Amino acid sequence: MIESYREALIDLAYLVSAVALVFGLKRMSAPRTARSGNQISAAALLLAVAVTLLDPHITWGAANIAVLLFGIGVGTVASVYLARVVPMTAMPQMVALFNGMGGGTAAVVSVAEFQRFAASGAVSSGEAVSVAFGTTIGSIALTGSLIAFAKLQELMTGRPVRFRLQLPVNVAAFLGIVALWVWLLGLAGGATVVWLLFALALLFGVLLVLPVGGADMPVVIAVLNSMTGLAAAATGFVLDNQILIVAGALVGASGSLLTVLMSRAMNRSLANVMFGAFRMAGRAAAVAEAKPIREITAEDAAVLMAYANEVIIVPGYGLAVAQAQHQVRELADELEKRGVEVKFAIHPVAGRMPGHMNVLLAEANVPYDQLFEMEQINEEFQRADVALVVGANDVVNPAARSDPSSPIYGMPILNVDQARNVIVLKRSMRPGFAGIENELFHMPQTRMLFGDAKESLIKLIEAVKAA
Amino acid sequence: MNQELLLGLYVLILTIFLGFEVISRVPSLLHTPLMSGTNAIHGIVLLGGILVAGTADRPILYLLGFLGCALGAGNLFGGLVVTDRMLEMFKPRAEERPAAARPEPAGAGVQAVREKEPVRKP
């Protein structure tokens, strides 16, 4: 199997790289070691890419060298620039964009390799399946990610996009892909079929993500990430390359696991997230009854918190939208100076991708040992004097626990309603994404502080200083 | 069945199991960097782009090779840089705030030690 020392060297370097990738991922299990873990993974990936340049099949013609250098140069410069300047609030769309690039790579490599297989004569069934898989999944990941990017970047509406005959069109596209697979594998179709498959899968990626709403993006990004991983693994089969199979499988596993965790945190099935828009057609908007609410001034809220023993802050996506993560940190610091114990309670789907809120707070220099996951802190709300809800809504709605008729019934929530006092910073009484009335806002221990999260926090900081 | 294909399937499936084991230990605190980091890992398909570009002999293969290299390099290097940027920000309390900036916890720590001392003496 090994024809020369050079190929043996390449294969062994791939093995070292695969082992290092696993070690790198293992170090992601704690924040202290995570950065070095990523650096180990980076070294492993660079090693694998570097030894690939030794591959004896590379011809090193002038045109090949030019394409190689120019391609890698353009991709690297553009993406490293983006990676360095992107604000942390835009991280979900950044990940979506990079994910799409990986999917696109897997697809074009699969298509190109098929041209070579076809030119060299008979294509084996294994090769055909690998190419079909890599092309299909890679293309769907590419355009699906681009639509996710456009939605998150607000280049297009974040609401589910629906049009006439959407369901039949989607089903037809899917059946078309199945037919091309049969043609390619069963009837030994040629290069044209692969090009058709490429085009149709690109279209299907768009159709698949269009009907998904912006708030469901944590799940969609996880799904697309998993798909690109599997597409990379398929490319590994196309190229007979073990490191691609290992790396792709690791990513595929990671993406699937996160998909399951996210769906569970939203109490929805994956099918409901991806195809839910088709069934939502007739659902009427919830009618808000006029129930009493109690407002509070920034000064009174500040006094309540400044003389508390323990304050739990619950940040939601509204905090990220208002770019108020630095102000919330400052408020926490002011309270701590006065001896108040401050903790942050993070719901798994707070933000626009899994764990997004932790990144935003870490950026604002909130130490990670002050951030608590839902299971860690839910018991503690009953001991807290004040729960401060900043721009969160559905994830603190007690209806998820108590009202079986509520659309979010069964979703795990933060037990904010068990705190002695609840202060909610909110722009207006508009319901959250799910469009459901929130009983928490009408409870006797709840006080509302209306306004932009950032401005309200600045007022609170001043008032705490004065208190 | 083709031996290489079969071995590849073994590698694939066993690695997926390994992936589940390793990834399930990552706390949700780090899920965004995890996703962005694994996102960079599949950027390794860049090496497929390199092989296509390096062996191309027709215009269409040059084009596909170029796309593979550009998109793959974008995925790989962009993903690694952005992940490093995020992980750099995760700091524990002690490192993040030096004693000079926050005297209270350091003082409290010293006090706690002093309080313990009499207990140890007898």
XYZ file of N, CA and C in Angstrom, chain A residues 183-401:
657
model
N -29.521 7.987 -10.553
C -28.926 8.064 -11.883
C -27.409 7.870 -11.798
N -26.793 8.575 -10.851
C -25.337 8.526 -10.731
C -24.854 7.145 -10.292
N -25.541 6.568 -9.306
C -25.047 5.316 -8.718
C -25.542 4.096 -9.482
N -26.841 4.102 -9.812
C -27.430 2.906 -10.408
C -27.166 2.819 -11.893
N -27.255 3.964 -12.561
C -27.170 3.939 -14.023
C -25.829 4.476 -14.505
N -24.868 4.596 -13.556
C -23.526 5.038 -13.917
C -23.551 6.322 -14.751
N -24.205 7.339 -14.214
C -24.223 8.638 -14.890
C -22.830 9.253 -14.919
N -22.608 10.192 -15.813
C -21.283 10.787 -15.965
C -21.145 12.111 -15.249
N -20.155 12.893 -15.708
C -19.820 14.154 -15.058
C -21.002 15.134 -15.049
N -21.826 15.086 -16.118
C -22.963 16.004 -16.203
C -23.891 15.832 -15.001
N -24.106 14.572 -14.614
C -25.005 14.299 -13.495
C -24.467 14.937 -12.220
N -23.154 14.870 -12.038
C -22.559 15.453 -10.838
C -22.750 16.970 -10.835
N -22.583 17.591 -12.010
C -22.821 19.035 -12.089
C -24.277 19.371 -11.752
N -25.212 18.575 -12.270
C -26.632 18.803 -11.971
C -26.896 18.661 -10.470
N -26.280 17.622 -9.883
C -26.452 17.370 -8.452
C -25.925 18.570 -7.648
N -24.761 19.059 -8.053
C -24.134 20.224 -7.429
C -25.119 21.406 -7.443
N -25.667 21.702 -8.619
C -26.562 22.853 -8.774
C -27.837 22.686 -7.953
N -28.431 21.484 -8.028
C -29.695 21.271 -7.331
C -29.504 21.301 -5.812
N -28.365 20.756 -5.347
C -28.102 20.757 -3.903
C -27.865 22.186 -3.401
N -27.224 23.008 -4.236
C -27.052 24.426 -3.859
C -28.413 25.091 -3.670
N -29.332 24.821 -4.601
C -30.678 25.378 -4.511
C -31.399 24.851 -3.267
N -31.232 23.544 -3.005
C -31.939 22.930 -1.884
C -31.472 23.532 -0.547
N -30.186 23.856 -0.452
C -29.670 24.492 0.773
C -30.406 25.792 1.066
N -30.654 26.577 0.018
C -31.387 27.836 0.177
C -32.809 27.555 0.652
N -33.467 26.616 -0.040
C -34.866 26.300 0.285
C -35.012 25.786 1.716
N -33.989 25.047 2.171
C -34.064 24.408 3.483
C -34.037 25.440 4.614
N -33.215 26.468 4.475
C -33.031 27.413 5.593
C -33.999 28.605 5.519
N -34.507 28.924 4.316
C -35.421 30.070 4.184
C -36.583 30.047 5.184
N -37.282 28.906 5.364
C -38.445 28.946 6.268
C -38.102 28.890 7.756
N -36.821 28.938 8.129
C -36.466 28.874 9.548
C -36.267 30.291 10.081
N -36.861 30.566 11.247
C -36.791 31.902 11.818
C -35.451 32.199 12.480
N -35.143 33.471 12.644
C -33.867 33.902 13.215
C -33.601 33.350 14.604
N -34.667 33.197 15.410
C -34.466 32.746 16.780
C -34.087 31.266 16.841
N -34.317 30.521 15.751
C -33.969 29.102 15.741
C -32.568 28.863 15.204
N -31.839 29.952 14.940
C -30.521 29.810 14.339
C -29.520 28.988 15.145
N -29.589 29.014 16.532
C -28.632 28.169 17.252
C -28.677 26.720 16.754
N -29.895 26.225 16.518
C -30.036 24.839 16.067
C -29.545 24.696 14.627
N -29.940 25.648 13.764
C -29.576 25.543 12.350
C -28.050 25.558 12.173
N -27.373 26.442 12.910
C -25.921 26.520 12.766
C -25.278 25.208 13.208
N -25.813 24.625 14.295
C -25.272 23.342 14.750
C -25.490 22.256 13.697
N -26.673 22.246 13.085
C -26.960 21.241 12.047
C -26.012 21.418 10.860
N -25.872 22.661 10.393
C -25.023 22.916 9.230
C -23.563 22.580 9.526
N -23.133 22.853 10.769
C -21.769 22.523 11.168
C -21.542 21.019 11.078
N -22.523 20.281 11.584
C -22.440 18.829 11.527
C -22.392 18.346 10.077
N -23.215 18.963 9.211
C -23.252 18.552 7.803
C -21.915 18.800 7.118
N -21.310 19.950 7.379
C -20.018 20.221 6.754
C -18.971 19.214 7.225
N -19.042 18.841 8.509
C -18.128 17.821 9.008
C -18.272 16.531 8.226
N -19.520 16.101 8.024
C -19.747 14.854 7.296
C -19.339 14.994 5.824
N -19.550 16.189 5.254
C -19.115 16.416 3.874
C -17.596 16.302 3.771
N -16.892 16.840 4.785
C -15.430 16.735 4.795
C -15.015 15.271 4.890
N -15.732 14.493 5.722
C -15.426 13.069 5.848
C -15.650 12.361 4.513
N -16.733 12.734 3.805
C -17.007 12.138 2.495
C -15.863 12.447 1.532
N -15.353 13.688 1.602
C -14.209 14.062 0.769
C -13.007 13.178 1.095
N -12.902 12.808 2.380
C -11.840 11.888 2.780
C -11.955 10.553 2.067
N -13.191 10.062 1.907
C -13.396 8.811 1.163
C -13.051 9.010 -0.313
N -13.436 10.175 -0.864
C -13.149 10.451 -2.270
C -11.644 10.424 -2.512
N -10.888 11.029 -1.585
C -9.439 11.171 -1.779
C -8.646 10.043 -1.123
N -9.322 9.077 -0.491
C -8.640 8.042 0.291
C -7.734 8.670 1.322
N -8.268 9.633 2.056
C -7.452 10.402 2.980
C -8.013 10.240 4.399
N -7.242 9.563 5.278
C -7.748 9.211 6.612
C -7.952 10.443 7.496
N -7.058 11.428 7.399
C -7.180 12.579 8.319
C -8.468 13.341 8.055
N -8.877 13.397 6.791
C -10.142 14.075 6.489
C -11.312 13.319 7.102
N -11.231 11.986 7.063
C -12.314 11.186 7.654
C -12.366 11.424 9.163
N -11.200 11.410 9.815
C -11.160 11.601 11.267
C -11.676 12.989 11.636
N -11.118 14.032 10.980
C -11.512 15.402 11.313
C -13.003 15.599 11.044
N -13.469 15.129 9.885
C -14.876 15.286 9.531
C -15.789 14.575 10.522
N -15.386 13.376 10.957
C -16.221 12.622 11.893
C -16.292 13.332 13.244
N -15.172 13.900 13.686
C -15.170 14.623 14.969
C -16.135 15.805 14.905
N -16.078 16.548 13.805
C -16.962 17.712 13.663
C -18.415 17.263 13.539
N -18.628 16.203 12.764
C -19.990 15.685 12.618
C -20.572 15.309 13.969
N -19.769 14.636 14.804
C -20.238 14.233 16.131
C -20.536 15.463 16.981
N -19.624 16.425 16.944
C -19.797 17.638 17.747
C -21.065 18.387 17.346
N -21.252 18.553 16.032
C -22.434 19.270 15.553
C -23.723 18.562 15.923
N -23.742 17.223 15.801
C -24.979 16.498 16.134
C -25.290 16.616 17.612
N -24.249 16.497 18.432
C -24.457 16.575 19.875
C -25.026 17.943 20.261
N -24.444 19.006 19.693
C -24.930 20.352 20.002
C -26.349 20.553 19.471
N -26.658 19.957 18.335
C -28.016 20.048 17.795
C -29.011 19.469 18.792
N -28.663 18.292 19.329
C -29.559 17.644 20.292
C -29.711 18.502 21.535
N -28.577 19.027 22.049
C -28.630 19.846 23.262
C -29.482 21.096 23.057
N -29.309 21.742 21.892
C -30.059 22.973 21.618
C -31.540 22.686 21.472
N -31.885 21.633 20.729
C -33.297 21.307 20.556
C -33.931 21.030 21.907
N -33.188 20.321 22.759
C -33.720 19.990 24.082
C -33.937 21.267 24.894
N -32.976 22.199 24.804
C -33.082 23.442 25.572
C -34.253 24.296 25.088
N -34.677 24.093 23.838
C -35.831 24.835 23.340
C -37.087 23.983 23.418
N -36.945 22.759 23.906
C -38.041 21.809 24.012
C -38.735 21.595 22.666
N -37.955 21.507 21.611
C -38.554 21.274 20.298
C -37.766 20.190 19.589
N -38.456 19.493 18.699
C -37.748 18.490 17.923
C -37.023 19.188 16.788
N -36.011 18.514 16.263
C -35.270 19.076 15.144
C -36.208 19.308 13.960
N -37.112 18.367 13.752
C -38.055 18.496 12.633
C -38.909 19.739 12.798
N -39.309 20.011 14.059
C -40.139 21.186 14.307
C -39.375 22.478 14.003
N -38.076 22.501 14.324
C -37.267 23.687 14.045
C -37.120 23.883 12.535
N -36.786 22.803 11.827
C -36.484 22.924 10.404
C -37.747 23.128 9.556
N -38.829 22.434 9.948
C -40.014 22.459 9.084
C -41.229 23.068 9.770
N -41.038 23.621 10.979
C -42.161 24.139 11.763
C -42.950 25.228 11.045
N -42.262 26.031 10.200
C -42.932 27.152 9.548
C -44.096 26.690 8.687
N -44.009 25.447 8.187
C -45.067 24.964 7.316
C -46.362 24.715 8.076
N -46.217 24.484 9.379
C -47.410 24.174 10.156
C -47.942 25.380 10.913
N -47.128 26.433 10.990
C -47.513 27.588 11.799
C -48.541 28.477 11.095
N -48.862 28.171 9.839
C -49.665 29.050 8.994
C -50.899 29.605 9.696
N -51.693 28.703 10.299
C -52.972 29.148 10.823
C -52.943 29.661 12.242
N -51.731 29.675 12.860
C -51.696 30.001 14.278
C -51.956 31.479 14.515
N -52.945 31.754 15.354
C -53.265 33.155 15.643
C -52.271 33.707 16.653
N -52.035 35.001 16.575
C -51.159 35.642 17.548
C -51.843 35.638 18.904
N -51.065 35.430 19.956
C -51.640 35.404 21.286
C -52.216 36.779 21.626
N -53.390 36.768 22.211
C -54.009 38.040 22.570
C -53.579 38.404 23.988
N -52.950 39.541 24.122
C -52.474 39.963 25.427
C -53.618 40.583 26.207
N -53.878 40.048 27.400
C -54.897 40.654 28.245
C -54.261 41.830 28.971
N -55.104 42.769 29.360
C -54.579 43.897 30.110
C -54.463 43.490 31.569
N -53.284 43.093 32.003
C -53.082 42.727 33.395
C -52.222 43.790 34.043
N -52.339 43.916 35.354
C -51.570 44.984 35.991
C -50.062 44.688 35.963
N -49.270 45.716 35.766
C -47.827 45.600 35.943
C -47.385 46.725 36.861
N -46.258 46.534 37.516
C -45.747 47.567 38.426
C -44.406 48.043 37.903
N -44.315 49.343 37.727
C -43.045 49.909 37.268
C -42.187 50.301 38.458
N -40.910 50.480 38.211
C -39.997 50.894 39.275
C -39.044 51.917 38.673
N -38.584 52.850 39.478
C -37.599 53.808 38.971
C -36.204 53.204 39.110
N -35.259 53.740 38.348
C -33.884 53.245 38.426
C -33.345 53.401 39.848
N -33.716 54.505 40.519
C -33.205 54.758 41.868
C -33.678 53.687 42.855
N -34.986 53.393 42.801
C -35.523 52.376 43.718
C -34.923 51.010 43.429
N -34.773 50.698 42.133
C -34.182 49.406 41.755
C -32.757 49.320 42.276
N -32.024 50.434 42.166
C -30.631 50.455 42.612
C -30.532 50.207 44.110
N -31.435 50.838 44.875
C -31.415 50.657 46.333
C -31.697 49.192 46.686
N -32.684 48.642 45.988
C -33.051 47.241 46.225
C -31.840 46.324 46.033
N -31.066 46.593 44.987
C -29.920 45.726 44.692
C -28.725 46.050 45.581
N -28.517 47.344 45.858
C -27.320 47.748 46.599
C -27.339 47.193 48.023
N -28.535 47.002 48.589
C -28.616 46.492 49.951
C -29.001 45.022 50.007
N -28.864 44.346 48.886
C -29.164 42.913 48.841
C -27.940 42.110 49.245
N -28.159 40.849 49.632
C -27.026 39.944 49.856
C -26.597 39.290 48.563
N -27.608 38.900 47.784
C -27.281 38.183 46.565
C -28.167 38.661 45.421
N -27.528 38.995 44.308
C -28.250 39.402 43.108
C -27.873 38.436 41.983
N -28.884 37.909 41.300
C -28.606 37.056 40.141
C -29.032 37.816 38.891
N -28.102 37.988 37.972
C -28.400 38.699 36.735
C -28.702 37.677 35.641
N -29.813 37.874 34.942
C -30.206 36.954 33.867
C -30.144 37.698 32.530
N -29.055 37.526 31.778
C -28.946 38.233 30.510
C -29.612 37.444 29.383
N -30.278 38.161 28.481
C -30.895 37.522 27.319
C -30.401 38.179 26.048
N -31.011 37.802 24.938
C -30.509 38.334 23.678
C -30.677 39.846 23.592
N -31.696 40.403 24.298
C -31.888 41.847 24.305
C -30.639 42.583 24.764
N -29.887 41.958 25.671
C -28.645 42.548 26.151
C -27.632 42.664 25.021
N -27.550 41.609 24.206
C -26.603 41.628 23.092
C -27.027 42.646 22.047
N -28.341 42.712 21.788
C -28.839 43.655 20.793
C -28.487 45.084 21.215
N -28.655 45.367 22.508
C -28.366 46.713 23.010
C -26.864 46.930 23.201
N -26.043 45.904 22.944
C -24.578 45.989 23.126
C -24.250 46.431 24.546
N -24.991 45.910 25.510
C -24.875 46.424 26.871
C -24.064 45.510 27.778
N -23.280 44.582 27.192
C -22.561 43.631 28.050
C -21.530 44.321 28.961
N -20.951 45.439 28.472
C -19.962 46.145 29.306
C -20.644 46.846 30.482
N -21.852 47.403 30.219
C -22.576 48.085 31.292
C -23.019 47.084 32.361
N -23.432 45.910 31.953
C -23.916 44.938 32.938
C -22.752 44.486 33.816
N -21.548 44.400 33.205
C -20.361 44.054 33.986
C -20.068 45.160 35.013
N -20.186 46.420 34.546
C -19.901 47.545 35.425
C -20.865 47.555 36.616
N -22.145 47.281 36.329
C -23.136 47.221 37.396
C -22.769 46.126 38.390
N -22.380 44.958 37.873
C -21.987 43.852 38.749
C -20.800 44.263 39.617
N -19.840 44.970 39.027
C -18.663 45.410 39.784
C -19.054 46.369 40.909
N -19.940 47.330 40.570
C -20.375 48.290 41.583
C -21.056 47.577 42.743
N -21.895 46.594 42.413
C -22.607 45.857 43.464
C -21.627 45.059 44.310
N -20.653 44.448 43.653
C -19.677 43.637 44.395
C -18.851 44.506 45.337
N -18.528 45.714 44.885
C -17.775 46.644 45.735
C -18.507 46.875 47.052
N -19.843 46.823 46.983
C -20.642 47.045 48.184
C -20.868 45.757 48.953
N -20.227 44.677 48.512
C -20.339 43.418 49.231
C -21.501 42.541 48.807
N -22.175 42.919 47.726
C -23.279 42.090 47.240
C -22.693 40.937 46.422
N -23.229 39.746 46.640
C -22.774 38.617 45.841
C -23.523 38.647 44.506
N -22.779 38.686 43.397
C -23.416 38.775 42.086
C -23.103 37.525 41.268
N -24.144 36.937 40.697
C -23.948 35.774 39.828
C -24.711 35.988 38.536
N -24.224 35.382 37.470
C -24.925 35.455 36.192
C -25.537 34.091 35.896
N -26.818 34.076 35.536
C -27.491 32.821 35.196
C -27.664 32.773 33.675
N -27.059 31.768 33.038
C -27.066 31.710 31.576
C -27.927 30.552 31.091
N -28.988 30.871 30.379
C -29.805 29.828 29.769
C -29.077 29.288 28.535
N -29.184 27.967 28.278
C -28.427 27.399 27.151
C -28.699 28.074 25.804
N -29.916 28.594 25.572
C -30.155 29.210 24.268
C -30.207 30.735 24.346
N -29.628 31.302 25.415
C -29.513 32.763 25.455
C -28.538 33.182 24.364
N -28.916 34.150 23.548
C -28.040 34.546 22.441
C -28.452 33.872 21.154
N -27.594 33.934 20.161
C -27.951 33.442 18.833
C -27.239 32.150 18.453
N -26.382 31.644 19.320
C -25.815 30.322 19.090
C -25.478 29.730 20.442
N -25.272 28.417 20.525
C -25.006 27.800 21.830
C -23.839 28.485 22.532
N -24.049 28.917 23.778
C -22.955 29.488 24.549
C -22.586 30.910 24.165
N -23.389 31.537 23.307
C -23.057 32.882 22.813
C -22.965 33.905 23.948
N -23.910 33.820 24.916
C -23.939 34.798 25.991
C -22.658 34.759 26.825
N -22.105 33.559 27.009
C -20.855 33.444 27.771
C -19.723 34.195 27.094
N -19.678 34.119 25.759
C -18.625 34.814 25.018
C -18.780 36.317 25.176
N -20.042 36.799 25.078
C -20.270 38.239 25.190
C -19.861 38.747 26.567
N -20.181 37.976 27.606
C -19.826 38.415 28.955
C -18.329 38.282 29.200
N -17.724 37.245 28.613
C -16.268 37.102 28.753
C -15.574 38.287 28.089
N -16.132 38.736 26.964
C -15.556 39.894 26.280
C -15.607 41.123 27.180
N -16.685 41.227 27.963
C -16.815 42.363 28.871
C -16.052 42.125 30.169
N -15.155 41.124 30.178
C -14.307 40.815 31.332
C -15.053 40.287 32.549
N -16.193 39.692 32.361
C -16.832 38.993 33.474
C -16.083 37.676 33.647
N -15.494 37.433 34.837
C -14.761 36.181 35.004
C -15.689 34.974 34.861
N -15.194 33.887 34.245
C -16.115 32.783 33.951
C -16.609 32.073 35.193
N -15.931 32.229 36.340
C -16.460 31.551 37.527
C -17.658 32.297 38.117
N -18.028 33.438 37.494
C -19.237 34.134 37.918
C -20.431 33.741 37.035
N -20.152 32.992 35.960
C -21.210 32.578 35.024
C -21.707 31.188 35.410
N -23.026 31.025 35.554
C -23.556 29.732 35.982
C -24.553 29.191 34.968
N -24.432 27.904 34.707
C -25.387 27.258 33.811
C -26.712 27.079 34.538
N -27.749 26.840 33.748
C -29.094 26.746 34.307
C -29.195 25.735 35.448
N -28.651 24.530 35.261
C -28.803 23.486 36.286
C -28.055 23.862 37.561
N -26.956 24.613 37.395
C -26.162 24.966 38.566
C -26.857 26.012 39.431
N -27.637 26.887 38.803
C -28.104 28.064 39.547
C -29.599 28.034 39.850
N -30.340 27.120 39.218
C -31.792 27.181 39.375
C -32.246 27.038 40.821
N -31.502 26.241 41.614
C -31.841 26.066 43.027
C -31.648 27.371 43.802
N -30.760 28.197 43.279
C -30.304 29.335 44.053
C -31.243 30.542 43.984
N -32.153 30.554 43.006
C -33.037 31.714 42.876
C -33.849 31.929 44.149
N -34.240 30.835 44.840
C -35.067 31.016 46.027
C -34.301 31.695 47.160
N -32.966 31.680 47.086
C -32.170 32.371 48.112
C -31.794 33.780 47.697
N -32.027 34.114 46.418
C -31.586 35.418 45.915
C -32.544 36.513 46.348
N -31.982 37.693 46.687
C -32.828 38.818 47.052
C -33.411 39.459 45.806
N -32.577 39.573 44.780
C -33.032 40.205 43.546
C -32.590 39.379 42.347
N -33.520 39.160 41.416
C -33.144 38.620 40.110
C -33.332 39.755 39.111
N -32.254 40.103 38.403
C -32.312 41.206 37.440
C -32.331 40.608 36.036
N -33.464 40.749 35.364
C -33.614 40.163 34.027
C -33.324 41.245 32.987
N -32.307 41.033 32.179
C -31.935 42.040 31.181
C -32.179 41.487 29.780
N -33.285 41.905 29.172
C -33.533 41.523 27.782
C -33.770 40.040 27.564
N -34.262 39.336 28.573
C -34.645 37.931 28.386
C -36.153 37.845 28.559
N -36.805 36.920 27.878
C -38.248 36.819 28.008
C -38.713 35.359 28.084
N -38.688 34.674 26.956
C -39.240 33.310 26.956
C -38.505 32.373 27.912
N -37.183 32.576 28.091
C -36.410 31.658 28.925
C -36.672 31.857 30.416
N -37.461 32.880 30.777
C -37.828 33.071 32.190
C -39.347 33.010 32.370
N -40.057 32.490 31.381
C -41.523 32.480 31.430
C -42.035 31.268 32.204
N -42.636 31.497 33.387
C -43.072 30.355 34.211
C -44.132 29.493 33.532
N -44.764 30.006 32.464
C -45.758 29.203 31.755
C -45.137 27.907 31.236
N -43.845 27.918 31.001
C -43.157 26.714 30.519
C -43.255 25.593 31.551
N -43.393 25.979 32.842
C -43.516 24.969 33.902
C -44.961 24.645 34.211
